[in-house]
Coordinates of C-alpha atoms in Angstrom, one line a residue:
M1 CA 0.0 0.0 0.0
P2 CA 1.5 3.4 -0.9
R3 CA 2.4 5.7 2.0
R4 CA 2.3 9.4 1.9
V5 CA 4.7 12.3 2.6
I6 CA 4.0 14.7 5.4
I7 CA 3.8 18.2 4.1
V8 CA 1.4 20.3 6.2
L9 CA -0.9 20.1 9.1
F10 CA -4.3 18.8 8.0
G11 CA -6.8 21.4 9.0
L12 CA -7.1 23.0 5.6
L13 CA -7.5 19.7 3.9
A14 CA -10.3 18.7 6.3
A15 CA -12.0 22.0 5.8
L16 CA -12.0 21.5 2.0
A17 CA -13.0 17.8 2.1
P18 CA -16.3 17.1 0.3
A19 CA -19.2 15.6 2.2
V20 CA -19.4 12.1 0.7
P21 CA -20.6 8.8 2.1
A22 CA -18.1 7.0 4.3
A23 CA -17.7 4.2 1.7
A24 CA -16.7 6.7 -0.9
A25 CA -14.4 8.8 1.4
D26 CA -11.0 10.0 0.3
P27 CA -8.2 7.4 0.2
P28 CA -6.7 6.5 3.6
V29 CA -3.8 8.5 4.9
T30 CA -1.3 8.2 7.8
L31 CA -1.6 10.5 10.8
V32 CA 1.9 11.4 12.2
G33 CA 2.5 12.8 15.6
Q34 CA 4.6 15.9 15.4
A35 CA 6.4 15.3 18.6
S36 CA 7.1 11.5 18.2
L37 CA 7.4 11.5 14.4
R38 CA 5.5 8.2 14.6
C39 CA 2.2 7.1 13.1
L40 CA -1.1 6.6 14.8
T41 CA -1.3 2.8 14.8
V42 CA -3.7 0.0 15.9
Q43 CA -1.6 -2.2 18.2
S44 CA -0.4 -5.5 16.8
L45 CA -2.3 -5.1 13.5
S46 CA -5.4 -6.3 15.5
T47 CA -8.8 -6.2 13.9
E48 CA -10.6 -7.1 17.2
P49 CA -12.7 -4.5 19.0
G50 CA -10.8 -2.9 21.9
A51 CA -7.3 -2.8 20.3
K52 CA -5.2 0.0 21.7
A53 CA -4.3 3.1 19.7
I54 CA -0.6 3.7 19.9
V55 CA 2.2 5.4 18.0
W56 CA 4.7 3.4 16.0
D57 CA 7.3 4.0 13.3
C58 CA 5.5 4.7 10.0
N59 CA 5.6 1.6 7.8
G60 CA 2.6 1.9 5.4
K61 CA 0.7 -1.1 6.9
A62 CA -3.0 -1.3 7.1
N63 CA -3.1 -0.5 10.8
Q64 CA -1.7 3.0 10.1
E65 CA -4.1 3.9 7.2
W66 CA -7.0 6.1 8.4
T67 CA -10.0 7.4 6.5
Y68 CA -11.8 10.5 7.6
T69 CA -15.4 10.2 6.7
D70 CA -18.2 12.6 6.1
A71 CA -19.6 11.4 9.5
Q72 CA -16.4 12.7 11.1
E73 CA -15.2 9.2 12.0
L74 CA -11.6 8.0 11.7
R75 CA -11.9 4.6 10.1
V76 CA -9.2 1.9 9.8
Y77 CA -9.2 -1.3 7.7
S78 CA -11.9 -2.1 5.2
G79 CA -14.7 -4.6 4.5
S80 CA -15.8 -6.7 7.5
D81 CA -12.7 -5.7 9.5
V82 CA -13.5 -1.9 9.4
K83 CA -13.2 -0.2 12.8
C84 CA -13.5 3.3 14.2
L85 CA -11.2 5.3 16.5
D86 CA -13.1 5.2 19.8
V87 CA -12.8 6.7 23.2
Q88 CA -13.0 3.8 25.6
G89 CA -16.2 3.5 27.6
R90 CA -17.5 6.8 26.2
G91 CA -15.2 8.5 28.7
T92 CA -14.8 12.2 29.0
A93 CA -12.0 12.4 31.6
P94 CA -8.4 13.4 30.7
G95 CA -6.3 10.3 30.4
T96 CA -9.1 8.0 29.0
A97 CA -7.7 5.4 26.6
V98 CA -8.3 5.5 22.9
Q99 CA -9.0 2.3 21.0
T100 CA -10.6 0.9 17.9
W101 CA -14.2 -0.5 18.0
N102 CA -17.0 -1.5 15.7
C103 CA -18.4 1.7 14.1
T104 CA -21.6 2.7 15.9
G105 CA -22.1 6.4 14.9
A106 CA -21.8 7.4 18.6
T107 CA -20.2 10.8 19.5
N108 CA -17.2 9.1 21.2
Q109 CA -16.3 7.9 17.7
K110 CA -16.5 11.4 16.1
W111 CA -13.5 13.7 15.7
T112 CA -12.8 17.2 14.4
L113 CA -9.5 17.7 12.5
N114 CA -8.5 21.2 13.5
A115 CA -6.5 23.8 11.5
N116 CA -3.7 23.8 14.1
G117 CA -3.1 20.1 13.7
T118 CA -5.0 18.9 16.8
I119 CA -7.8 16.3 16.8
T120 CA -10.7 16.8 19.2
G121 CA -13.3 14.3 20.3
H122 CA -16.9 15.4 20.0
H123 CA -18.1 13.6 23.1
S124 CA -15.3 14.8 25.4
G125 CA -14.0 18.0 23.8
L126 CA -10.5 16.8 24.6
C127 CA -7.5 16.3 22.3
L128 CA -5.9 13.2 20.9
D129 CA -2.7 13.0 22.9
V130 CA 0.5 10.9 22.8
T131 CA 1.2 10.0 26.4
G132 CA 4.2 11.7 28.0
G133 CA 4.9 14.2 25.3
G134 CA 8.2 14.6 23.5
V135 CA 9.7 11.9 21.3
S136 CA 7.7 9.0 22.6
P137 CA 9.0 5.4 21.9
N138 CA 7.2 2.8 19.8
G139 CA 4.2 1.5 21.6
T140 CA 3.3 4.7 23.5
E141 CA -0.4 4.8 24.1
V142 CA -2.7 7.5 22.7
K143 CA -5.3 9.0 25.0
I144 CA -7.5 12.0 25.3
Q145 CA -6.2 15.0 27.3
T146 CA -7.0 18.6 27.9
C147 CA -5.9 20.5 24.8
T148 CA -2.6 22.3 25.1
T149 CA -0.1 23.8 22.6
G150 CA 2.2 20.8 22.8
T151 CA 3.4 19.0 19.7
N152 CA 2.4 15.7 21.2
Q153 CA -1.2 16.7 20.4
K154 CA -0.5 17.8 16.8
W155 CA -0.8 15.5 13.9
A156 CA 0.0 15.8 10.2
R157 CA -1.6 14.2 7.2
P158 CA 0.0 14.0 3.8
L159 CA -0.6 15.6 0.4
A160 CA 1.1 13.3 -2.1
D161 CA 1.4 9.6 -2.7
L162 CA 4.9 8.1 -2.1
P163 CA 6.2 4.6 -2.0
A164 CA 6.5 2.8 1.3
G165 CA 9.7 3.8 3.1
V166 CA 9.8 7.3 1.7
Y167 CA 9.1 10.0 4.2
F168 CA 9.8 13.1 2.2
Q169 CA 10.7 14.0 -1.4
D170 CA 11.1 17.1 -3.5
T171 CA 11.9 17.3 -7.2
G172 CA 13.4 20.8 -7.4
T173 CA 10.7 23.0 -5.9
L174 CA 10.6 25.5 -3.1
T175 CA 7.0 24.8 -2.1
G176 CA 7.8 21.1 -1.3
W177 CA 9.7 22.1 1.8
N178 CA 7.9 22.9 5.0
S179 CA 10.0 26.1 5.5
F180 CA 8.2 27.7 2.5
P181 CA 8.2 30.6 1.9
Q182 CA 11.9 30.7 2.6
K183 CA 13.8 33.8 3.6
P184 CA 17.4 33.8 2.5
Q185 CA 19.8 36.0 4.4
K186 CA 21.2 39.3 3.1
Q187 CA 21.0 39.3 -0.7
G188 CA 20.7 35.6 -1.0
V189 CA 18.4 34.0 -3.6
L190 CA 16.4 30.7 -3.7
R191 CA 14.6 30.1 -6.9
T192 CA 13.5 27.3 -9.2
V193 CA 15.3 27.0 -12.6
G194 CA 14.8 25.0 -15.7
S195 CA 18.5 24.4 -16.3
P196 CA 20.6 22.7 -15.0
V197 CA 18.3 20.0 -13.7
Y198 CA 19.1 16.4 -12.6
K199 CA 15.8 14.9 -13.7
G200 CA 12.4 16.4 -14.4
A201 CA 11.5 20.0 -15.1
T202 CA 13.1 22.1 -12.4
A203 CA 15.9 22.3 -9.8
I204 CA 16.6 24.8 -7.0
E205 CA 19.3 27.4 -7.3
A206 CA 20.7 28.5 -3.9
R207 CA 22.8 31.7 -4.4
Q208 CA 24.7 34.0 -2.0
T209 CA 26.4 37.3 -2.7
Y210 CA 29.1 38.9 -0.5
I211 CA 28.1 42.4 0.5
N212 CA 31.2 43.5 2.5
E213 CA 29.8 42.7 6.0
G214 CA 30.0 39.8 8.4
G215 CA 27.2 37.6 9.7
G216 CA 25.2 34.8 8.2
Y217 CA 25.0 34.0 4.5
H218 CA 22.4 31.3 4.3
S219 CA 20.1 30.5 1.4
E220 CA 18.5 27.3 2.4
T221 CA 15.4 25.2 2.1
I222 CA 14.5 23.4 5.4
Q223 CA 12.5 20.4 6.3
H224 CA 11.7 20.4 10.0
R225 CA 11.5 17.4 12.3
T226 CA 12.9 14.9 9.8
Q227 CA 14.2 12.4 12.4
A228 CA 14.0 11.6 16.1
V229 CA 16.3 9.7 18.4
G230 CA 15.9 6.0 17.9
Q231 CA 15.2 6.3 14.1
D232 CA 17.3 5.4 11.1
R233 CA 17.0 7.6 8.0
Y234 CA 18.7 8.1 4.6
Y235 CA 19.0 11.5 3.1
G236 CA 19.6 11.7 -0.7
Q237 CA 20.0 14.5 -3.2
A238 CA 21.9 15.6 -6.2
I239 CA 24.0 18.8 -6.2
Y240 CA 25.6 20.7 -9.1
L241 CA 28.6 23.1 -9.0
P242 CA 28.7 25.4 -12.1
P243 CA 31.6 24.8 -14.5
T244 CA 33.0 28.2 -13.5
W245 CA 33.2 27.3 -9.8
Q246 CA 36.6 28.2 -8.4
F247 CA 38.0 25.9 -5.7
H248 CA 39.2 27.7 -2.6
N249 CA 40.1 27.0 1.0
Q250 CA 36.8 28.2 2.6
N251 CA 33.9 26.0 3.7
V252 CA 30.8 26.4 1.5
T253 CA 28.1 24.2 3.1
F254 CA 25.4 22.6 0.9
Q255 CA 23.5 20.7 3.5
Q256 CA 23.4 20.4 7.3
W257 CA 21.5 18.7 10.1
S258 CA 20.6 20.8 13.1
P259 CA 19.1 19.9 16.5
E260 CA 15.7 21.4 17.3
D261 CA 14.4 22.5 20.7
P262 CA 17.0 23.6 21.7
E263 CA 18.3 24.4 18.2
G264 CA 21.8 25.0 17.0
P265 CA 24.5 23.8 14.5
W266 CA 25.5 20.1 14.5
E267 CA 26.9 18.5 11.4
L268 CA 27.6 20.2 8.1
M269 CA 28.5 18.8 4.7
Y270 CA 30.4 21.2 2.5
V271 CA 32.8 21.9 -0.4
Q272 CA 36.3 23.0 0.5
N273 CA 39.1 23.2 -2.1
D274 CA 38.3 20.3 -4.5
E275 CA 36.8 18.1 -1.8
L276 CA 33.5 17.2 -0.2
R277 CA 33.9 17.3 3.6
L278 CA 31.9 16.6 6.7
G279 CA 32.4 18.5 10.0
G280 CA 30.8 20.5 12.8
S281 CA 30.1 20.3 16.5
G282 CA 28.7 16.8 16.4
G283 CA 32.1 15.2 16.7
F284 CA 32.3 13.7 13.2
A285 CA 34.8 15.0 10.6
A286 CA 35.8 13.5 7.3
T287 CA 37.0 14.0 3.8
L288 CA 34.3 12.3 1.7
G289 CA 35.9 12.5 -1.8
K290 CA 37.6 14.5 -4.5
I291 CA 35.4 16.5 -6.9
T292 CA 38.3 17.9 -9.0
N293 CA 36.7 16.9 -12.3
L294 CA 33.0 17.0 -11.2
R295 CA 32.2 20.7 -11.8
G296 CA 29.5 21.0 -14.3
T297 CA 28.1 17.6 -13.4
W298 CA 25.4 16.4 -11.0
I299 CA 26.9 14.8 -7.9
R300 CA 24.7 12.3 -6.1
I301 CA 25.0 12.2 -2.3
V302 CA 23.3 9.9 0.2
T303 CA 23.8 10.2 3.9
R304 CA 22.6 7.7 6.6
L305 CA 21.9 8.9 10.1
K306 CA 20.9 6.3 12.8
F307 CA 20.4 8.1 16.1
H308 CA 21.3 5.8 19.0
A309 CA 23.4 6.2 22.2
T310 CA 25.6 3.1 21.5
D311 CA 24.6 1.6 18.2
G312 CA 24.3 4.6 15.9
A313 CA 25.5 5.0 12.4
F314 CA 26.7 7.8 10.2
E315 CA 27.5 6.8 6.5
V316 CA 27.9 8.7 3.2
W317 CA 27.8 7.6 -0.4
V318 CA 29.0 9.8 -3.3
N319 CA 27.9 8.9 -6.8
G320 CA 27.0 5.4 -5.7
Q321 CA 30.2 4.6 -3.8
K322 CA 30.3 4.4 0.0
T323 CA 33.1 6.8 0.9
W324 CA 32.9 7.0 4.7
S325 CA 31.2 5.0 7.5
R326 CA 31.0 4.9 11.2
T327 CA 28.7 2.3 12.8
G328 CA 28.2 0.9 16.3
V329 CA 28.9 4.4 17.8
A330 CA 27.0 7.1 19.6
V331 CA 25.2 9.3 17.1
L332 CA 23.0 11.8 18.9
P333 CA 21.9 15.4 18.0
K334 CA 23.3 17.0 21.2
T335 CA 20.5 17.5 23.8
S336 CA 17.7 17.7 21.3
Q337 CA 15.4 14.8 20.4
T338 CA 14.8 15.8 16.8
V339 CA 16.7 17.4 13.8
R340 CA 15.9 19.4 10.8
W341 CA 17.5 19.1 7.4
S342 CA 18.8 22.2 5.6
S343 CA 19.7 22.2 1.9
G344 CA 21.1 25.1 -0.1
I345 CA 24.2 27.2 0.4
Y346 CA 25.8 28.6 3.5
C347 CA 29.0 30.6 3.0
T348 CA 30.5 30.0 6.4
G349 CA 33.8 31.7 5.7
W350 CA 32.1 35.0 5.0
R351 CA 30.7 35.2 8.6
E352 CA 34.0 36.6 9.9
G353 CA 36.1 37.0 6.7
T354 CA 36.1 38.0 3.1
P355 CA 35.7 35.6 0.1
S356 CA 38.7 33.5 -0.8
G357 CA 37.1 32.8 -4.1
Q358 CA 34.2 34.3 -6.0
S359 CA 31.9 36.8 -4.3
V360 CA 28.8 35.3 -5.9
L361 CA 28.3 31.6 -5.4
S362 CA 25.5 29.2 -6.5
I363 CA 24.9 25.6 -5.8
Y364 CA 22.0 23.7 -7.5
H365 CA 19.9 21.0 -5.8
D366 CA 17.5 18.4 -7.1
H367 CA 15.9 15.1 -6.2
A368 CA 15.9 15.3 -2.5
R369 CA 14.5 12.4 -0.4
I370 CA 14.3 11.1 3.1
T371 CA 13.8 7.3 3.3
A372 CA 14.2 4.1 5.2
S373 CA 16.9 2.6 2.9
Y374 CA 19.9 3.6 0.7
A375 CA 18.2 2.2 -2.4
L376 CA 15.2 4.5 -2.0
A377 CA 17.3 7.6 -1.2
E378 CA 19.7 7.2 -4.1
P379 CA 18.7 9.8 -6.8
A380 CA 19.7 7.5 -9.6
N381 CA 17.0 5.1 -8.6
W382 CA 14.0 7.3 -9.0

């Protein structure tokens, strides 16, 4: 069954959904908790009444596919197995468990999908809540609680069909990233272009111009909350340096991963001289490969991050070849539980100095993906 990429909170989609019979409702979607980054799931794939509602890593299985009907039910499964999301015992008290049950039309099975990403029960007026808040582990129960501003009560639904194991993708657009509309620093530019492109119709040009002052020079698209501690993800994209690019001994970052809440720099991937390099405050540094003869060509890069205190992984492939690997080590985004992915250009050497090379720099980006495997992330494969 195809899974779907998370783009926006679902309130607008719910508001625009046509009133149709439940049997003819929109195709099922996943509902992803914005604190846990895990999917609303029926425990153990159970089709029996009374199965617990929990969060679990998104996997595209039938127990994570929900249909919002014109009767304001959240239905799971189909045919004789169909069940509705149900507040246990028609409870109204904070902390009451949420389960699946035979659909009855009762108000404890009716839900409102709000514009701010919360889901409120009609019978209780309370919000669908992932117990404990924060980045909750697989199997954490979902209950109803007094509504707050916490991300453990916010859920996202998708806009576009994607294969199972693909969590995000963009084919050279600015609108596909959840930081849209982006705001480049200083005289920076982010725009879609028709040439050069890796595949398809457009790519993203990320440009920065030195203006004789210090400070930040970022032109970046950002995808927030791409990964949580305990998860294993692959980040793929193709980048292009113009044929006129002058190699120089300053760091020009083209992608980075940064902790969120609290936020800050962590690991950067960048061009310096005629090399691709990795470095930052996360404790990992490496030369990933020479690109002496790769100006004017698309360079495919896939990065694996597995966040774990003892069994983590950090690996990089360049043009299909694994060029660096660390496994069975601690890989954690400092004190944060989640990271964001930034892609574009960041002229780090200009923050406190003047350009060693050209004063106007562009890097082009295309075919960005976040996935569950190397094969799905590799731009050559899709």
